[in-house]
XYZ file of C-alpha atoms in Angstrom:
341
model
C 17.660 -15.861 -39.666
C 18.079 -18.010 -36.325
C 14.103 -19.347 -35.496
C 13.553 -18.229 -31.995
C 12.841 -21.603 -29.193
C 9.789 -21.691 -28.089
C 8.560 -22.067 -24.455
C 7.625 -26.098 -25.381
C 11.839 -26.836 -26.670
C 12.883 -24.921 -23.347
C 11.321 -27.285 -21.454
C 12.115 -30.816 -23.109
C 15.924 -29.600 -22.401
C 15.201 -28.449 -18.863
C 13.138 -31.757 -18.392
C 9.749 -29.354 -16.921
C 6.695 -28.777 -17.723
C 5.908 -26.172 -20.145
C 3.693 -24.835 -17.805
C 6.834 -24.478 -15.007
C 8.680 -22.775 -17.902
C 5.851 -20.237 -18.293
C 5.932 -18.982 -14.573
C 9.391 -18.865 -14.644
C 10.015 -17.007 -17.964
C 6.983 -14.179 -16.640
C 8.194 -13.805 -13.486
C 5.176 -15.623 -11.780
C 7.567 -18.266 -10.204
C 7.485 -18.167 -6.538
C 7.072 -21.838 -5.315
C 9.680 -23.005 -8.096
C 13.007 -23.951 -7.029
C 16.480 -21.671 -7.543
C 18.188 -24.224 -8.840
C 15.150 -24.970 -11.932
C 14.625 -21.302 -12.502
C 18.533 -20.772 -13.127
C 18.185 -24.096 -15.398
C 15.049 -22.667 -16.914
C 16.717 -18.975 -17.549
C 20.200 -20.350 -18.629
C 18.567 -22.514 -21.360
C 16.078 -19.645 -22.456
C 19.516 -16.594 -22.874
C 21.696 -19.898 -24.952
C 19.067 -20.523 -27.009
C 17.621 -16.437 -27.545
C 14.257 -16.974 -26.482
C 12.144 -14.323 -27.420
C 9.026 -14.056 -26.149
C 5.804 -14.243 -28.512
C 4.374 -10.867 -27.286
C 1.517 -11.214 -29.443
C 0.245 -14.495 -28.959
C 1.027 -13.438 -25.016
C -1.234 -10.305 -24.938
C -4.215 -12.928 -26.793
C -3.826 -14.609 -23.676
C -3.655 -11.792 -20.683
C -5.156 -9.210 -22.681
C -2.575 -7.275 -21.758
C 0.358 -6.043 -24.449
C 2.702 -4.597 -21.123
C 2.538 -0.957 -22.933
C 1.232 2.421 -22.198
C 0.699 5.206 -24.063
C 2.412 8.324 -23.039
C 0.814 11.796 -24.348
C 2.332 15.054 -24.365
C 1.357 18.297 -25.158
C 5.357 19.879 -26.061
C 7.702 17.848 -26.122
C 10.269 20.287 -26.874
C 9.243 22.120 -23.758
C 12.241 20.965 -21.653
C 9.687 20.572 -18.835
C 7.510 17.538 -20.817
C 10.843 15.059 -21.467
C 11.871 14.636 -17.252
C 7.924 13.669 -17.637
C 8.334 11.119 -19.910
C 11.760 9.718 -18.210
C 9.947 9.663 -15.003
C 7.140 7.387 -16.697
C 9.735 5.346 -18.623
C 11.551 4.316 -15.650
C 8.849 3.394 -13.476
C 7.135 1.588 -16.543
C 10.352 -0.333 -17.349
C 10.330 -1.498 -13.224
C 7.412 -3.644 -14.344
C 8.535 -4.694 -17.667
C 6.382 -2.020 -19.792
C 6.800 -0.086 -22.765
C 5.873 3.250 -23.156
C 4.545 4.761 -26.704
C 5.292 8.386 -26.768
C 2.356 11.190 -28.633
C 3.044 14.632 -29.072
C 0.033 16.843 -29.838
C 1.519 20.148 -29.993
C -1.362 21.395 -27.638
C -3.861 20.416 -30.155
C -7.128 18.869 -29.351
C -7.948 17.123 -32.199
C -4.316 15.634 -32.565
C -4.960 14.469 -29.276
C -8.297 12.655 -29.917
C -6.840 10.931 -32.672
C -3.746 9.519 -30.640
C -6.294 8.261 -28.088
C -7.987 6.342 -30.788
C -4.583 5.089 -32.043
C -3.088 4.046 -28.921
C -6.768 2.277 -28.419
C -6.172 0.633 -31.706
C -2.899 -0.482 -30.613
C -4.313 -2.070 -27.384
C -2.317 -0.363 -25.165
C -3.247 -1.187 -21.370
C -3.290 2.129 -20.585
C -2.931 6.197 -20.979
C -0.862 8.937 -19.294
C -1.286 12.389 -20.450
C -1.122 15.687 -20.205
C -4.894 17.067 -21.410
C -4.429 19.760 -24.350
C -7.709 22.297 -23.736
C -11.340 22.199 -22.094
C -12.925 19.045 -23.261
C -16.282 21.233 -24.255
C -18.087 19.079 -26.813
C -15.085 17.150 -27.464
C -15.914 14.111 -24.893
C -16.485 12.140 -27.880
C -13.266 10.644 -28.272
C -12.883 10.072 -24.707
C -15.874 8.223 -24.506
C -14.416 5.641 -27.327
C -11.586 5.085 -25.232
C -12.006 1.912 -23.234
C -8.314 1.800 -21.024
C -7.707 3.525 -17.863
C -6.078 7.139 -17.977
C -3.938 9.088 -16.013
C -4.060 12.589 -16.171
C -0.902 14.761 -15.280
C -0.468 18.327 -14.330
C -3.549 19.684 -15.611
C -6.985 18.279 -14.346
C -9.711 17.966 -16.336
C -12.858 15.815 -15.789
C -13.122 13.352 -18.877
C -14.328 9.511 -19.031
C -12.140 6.406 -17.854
C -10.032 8.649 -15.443
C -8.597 6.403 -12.443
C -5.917 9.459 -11.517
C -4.579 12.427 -11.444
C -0.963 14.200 -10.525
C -0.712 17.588 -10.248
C 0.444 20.182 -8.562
C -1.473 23.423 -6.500
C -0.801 25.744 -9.252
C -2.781 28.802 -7.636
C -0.570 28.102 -4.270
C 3.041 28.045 -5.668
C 2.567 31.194 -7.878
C 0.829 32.737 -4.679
C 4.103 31.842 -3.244
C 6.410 33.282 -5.953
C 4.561 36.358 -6.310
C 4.485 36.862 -2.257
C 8.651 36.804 -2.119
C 8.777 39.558 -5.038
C 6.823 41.482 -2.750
C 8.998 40.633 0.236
C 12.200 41.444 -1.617
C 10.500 44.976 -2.496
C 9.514 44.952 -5.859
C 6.602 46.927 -5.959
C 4.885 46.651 -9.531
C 5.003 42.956 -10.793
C 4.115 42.415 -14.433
C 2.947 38.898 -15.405
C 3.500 36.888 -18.607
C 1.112 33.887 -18.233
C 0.882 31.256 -20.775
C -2.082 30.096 -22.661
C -5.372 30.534 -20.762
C -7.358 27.727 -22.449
C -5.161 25.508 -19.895
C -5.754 25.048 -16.590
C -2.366 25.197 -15.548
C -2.146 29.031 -17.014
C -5.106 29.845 -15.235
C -4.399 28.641 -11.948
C -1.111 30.515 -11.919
C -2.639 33.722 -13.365
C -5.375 33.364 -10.080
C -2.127 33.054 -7.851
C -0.696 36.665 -9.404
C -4.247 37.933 -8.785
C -4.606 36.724 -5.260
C -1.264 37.655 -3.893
C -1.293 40.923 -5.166
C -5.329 41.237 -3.978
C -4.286 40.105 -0.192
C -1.623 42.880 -0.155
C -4.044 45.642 -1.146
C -2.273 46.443 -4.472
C -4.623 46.647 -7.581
C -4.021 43.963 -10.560
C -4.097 46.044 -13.720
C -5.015 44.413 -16.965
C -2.689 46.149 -18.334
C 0.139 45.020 -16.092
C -1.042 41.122 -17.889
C -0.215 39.456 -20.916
C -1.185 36.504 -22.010
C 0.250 34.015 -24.799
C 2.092 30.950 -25.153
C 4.459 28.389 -23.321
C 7.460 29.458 -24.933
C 10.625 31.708 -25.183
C 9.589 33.769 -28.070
C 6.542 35.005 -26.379
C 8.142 35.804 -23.198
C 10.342 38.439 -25.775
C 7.545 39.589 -27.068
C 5.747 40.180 -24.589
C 8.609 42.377 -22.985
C 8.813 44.513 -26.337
C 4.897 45.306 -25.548
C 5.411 46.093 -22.289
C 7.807 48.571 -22.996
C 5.815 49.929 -26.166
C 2.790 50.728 -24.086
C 5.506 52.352 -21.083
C 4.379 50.121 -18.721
C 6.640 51.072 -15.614
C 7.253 47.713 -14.114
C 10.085 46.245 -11.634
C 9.247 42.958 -11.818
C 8.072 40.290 -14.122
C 6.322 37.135 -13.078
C 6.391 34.488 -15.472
C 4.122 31.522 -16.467
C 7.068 29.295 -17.342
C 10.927 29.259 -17.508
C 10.510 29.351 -21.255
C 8.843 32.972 -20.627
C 11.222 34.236 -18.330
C 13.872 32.865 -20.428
C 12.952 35.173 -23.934
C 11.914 37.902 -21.104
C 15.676 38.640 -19.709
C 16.614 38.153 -23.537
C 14.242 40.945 -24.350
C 15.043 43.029 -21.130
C 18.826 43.051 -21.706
C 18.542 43.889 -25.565
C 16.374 47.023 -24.097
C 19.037 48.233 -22.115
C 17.907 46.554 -18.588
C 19.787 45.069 -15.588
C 18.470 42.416 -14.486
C 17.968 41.885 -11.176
C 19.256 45.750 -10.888
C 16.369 47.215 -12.684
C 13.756 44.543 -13.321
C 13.814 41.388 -11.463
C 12.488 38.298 -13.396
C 11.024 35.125 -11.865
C 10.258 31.913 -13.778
C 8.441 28.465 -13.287
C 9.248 25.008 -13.490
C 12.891 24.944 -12.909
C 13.684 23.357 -15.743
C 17.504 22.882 -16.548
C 17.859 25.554 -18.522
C 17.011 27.632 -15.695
C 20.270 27.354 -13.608
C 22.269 27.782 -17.159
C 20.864 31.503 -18.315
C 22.524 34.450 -17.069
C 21.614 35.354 -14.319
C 20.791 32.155 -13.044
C 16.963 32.134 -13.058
C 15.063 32.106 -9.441
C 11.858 30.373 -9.773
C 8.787 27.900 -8.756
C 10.363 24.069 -8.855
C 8.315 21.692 -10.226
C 8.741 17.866 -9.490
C 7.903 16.470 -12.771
C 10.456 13.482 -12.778
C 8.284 12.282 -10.026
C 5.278 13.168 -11.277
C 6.298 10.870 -14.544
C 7.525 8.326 -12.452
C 3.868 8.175 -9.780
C 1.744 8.621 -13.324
C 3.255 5.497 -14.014
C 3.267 3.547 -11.149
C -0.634 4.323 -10.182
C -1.546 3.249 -13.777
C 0.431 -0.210 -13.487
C -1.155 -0.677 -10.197
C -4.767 -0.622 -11.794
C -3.937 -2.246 -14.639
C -2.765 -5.082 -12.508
C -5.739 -4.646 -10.206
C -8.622 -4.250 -12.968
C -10.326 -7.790 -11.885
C -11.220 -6.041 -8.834
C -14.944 -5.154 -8.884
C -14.947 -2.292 -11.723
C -17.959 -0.944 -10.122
C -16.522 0.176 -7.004
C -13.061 1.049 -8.766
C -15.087 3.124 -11.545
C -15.677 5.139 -8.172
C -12.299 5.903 -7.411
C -10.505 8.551 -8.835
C -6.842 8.783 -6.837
C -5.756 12.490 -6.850
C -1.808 13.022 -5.582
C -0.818 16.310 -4.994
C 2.663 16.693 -5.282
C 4.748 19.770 -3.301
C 6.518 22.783 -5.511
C 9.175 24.696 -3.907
C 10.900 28.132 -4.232
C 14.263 27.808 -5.950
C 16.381 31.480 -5.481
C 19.207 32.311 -7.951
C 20.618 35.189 -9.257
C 17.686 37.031 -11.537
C 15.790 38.260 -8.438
């Protein structure tokens, strides 16, 4: 096994200081020269310097890596998430440790604990459920967090990206009524997230501002995912639920929901138009192509990132006043039209 130079061998041969070697080899190397940075960096790649990460991060308190957790990461909607985050992380020279909790609370708690064990510099994630008596593990967790697209008030939270959930499904509902469909069924996922919620109050609202009554019965509730979106159909049509329209909590849903319609016997858009969300890339690839509520969540990722790196880099600032500061970015959703409505 070749022993790896050290920072001390690098700069006998470049005839510096090790100290000059140390700016130059972290990128803190302004007022050195081109021509002794080149030297510096030429030496370092011949000779495979690797840097000691560990007996760096006893010296910045800092191990450059972020923990990164999800709540489905087979949802095709989580991974442009996590690309988002690993680009923008790998600007600055971080790694990103990736958690999937499966939506589960307590598998969540014990990643936090983990990734504090693993003295990460920081957290991004997407919150499982209501934190009710669960603050616990929060409270244990001593980096700063960045919540994304559900919000949720729980210790050592500098930011949050999300979207206006009650607005865009306001919107999507509002063009099913412009395009004349009359009774609009709605498959929301599970209510014990915000997200869920906020879309099922944008079904309720749009419908409410057009004087038409929201039925219960005209609701169903259940999970993030195909399966339940065919389900749900099935019940509809059980219970003889005259619909022509379904509104749907995610592209997963609407997904299993033409599946289910077709199997039944249904046109779609001719008898029952269906409208997703996310516009995940699965959406443009079902037929018909799905019409639904665009998310940005590459860029939501990518600013999760880039707002955490900023206050890790910043945290010598007076923690008082930045304990203060919670940043909040609101990022735009748009309508995307295709072929299903």
């Amino acid at each position: 096994m070749i022993k790896s130079v050290t920072i001390k061998e690098i700069a006998k041969e470049a005839e510096v200081s090790t100290a000059t070697v140390s700016m130059i080899l972290n990128n803190k190397d302004k007022n050195i020269s081109e021509a002794t940075r080149n030297k510096v960096l030429k030496i370092a790649k011949r000779r495979n310097y690797i840097p000691n990460t560990m007996a760096r991060s006893l010296v910045t308190k800092q191990t450059r890596t972020i923990g990164l957790i999800l709540p489905d990461i087979v949802n095709p909607f989580f991974p442009e998430i996590a690309r988002g985050a690993e680009d923008r992380a790998s600007l600055s020279r971080y790694s990103v440790i990736y958690c999937n909790t499966d939506d589960n609370l307590k598998r969540e708690e014990a990643y936090v604990d983990i990734l504090t064990e693993k003295m990460v510099d920081g957290i991004i994630f997407t919150h499982s459920a209501d934190p009710e008596g669960s603050a616990e593990g929060f409270n244990r967790c001593r980096v700063p967090i960045v919540l994304i697209d559900r919000d949720y008030d729980i210790p050592n939270v500098i930011g949050k990206i999300l979207v206006d959930n009650t607005t865009a499904s306001y919107m999507g509902v509002n063009y099913l009524l412009d395009n004349g469909y009359k009774k609009i069924a709605y498959i929301a996922g599970p209510v014990h997230t915000q997200t869920a919620r906020d879309r099922l109050d944008g079904y309720k609202k749009a419908l409410a501002d057009r004087q038409i009554e929201c039925k219960e019965e005209y609701i169903k509730v259940g999970e993030y995912k195909s399966q339940w979106g065919t389900e749900a159909i099935k019940q509809f049509l059980d219970e003889r639920i005259s619909f022509d329209a379904v509104f749907c909590g995610n592209d997963l849903i609407a997904i299993g929901a033409i599946k289910a319609l077709k199997e039944a016997g249904y046109k779609v858009p001719k008898d029952v138009g269906v409208m997703g969300f996310d516009d995940i890339y699965m959406a443009s690839m079902v037929e018909p192509a799905l019409t639904t509520i665009k998310q940005p969540n590459y860029e939501m990722g990518y600013r999760a990132a880039e707002l955490l790196i900023h206050a890790i880099e910043n945290k010598n600032s007076d923690e008082e006043d930045q304990a203060l500061k919670v940043e909040t970015i609101i990022l735009n959703t748009e309508l995307t039209v295709r072929k299903s409505t």
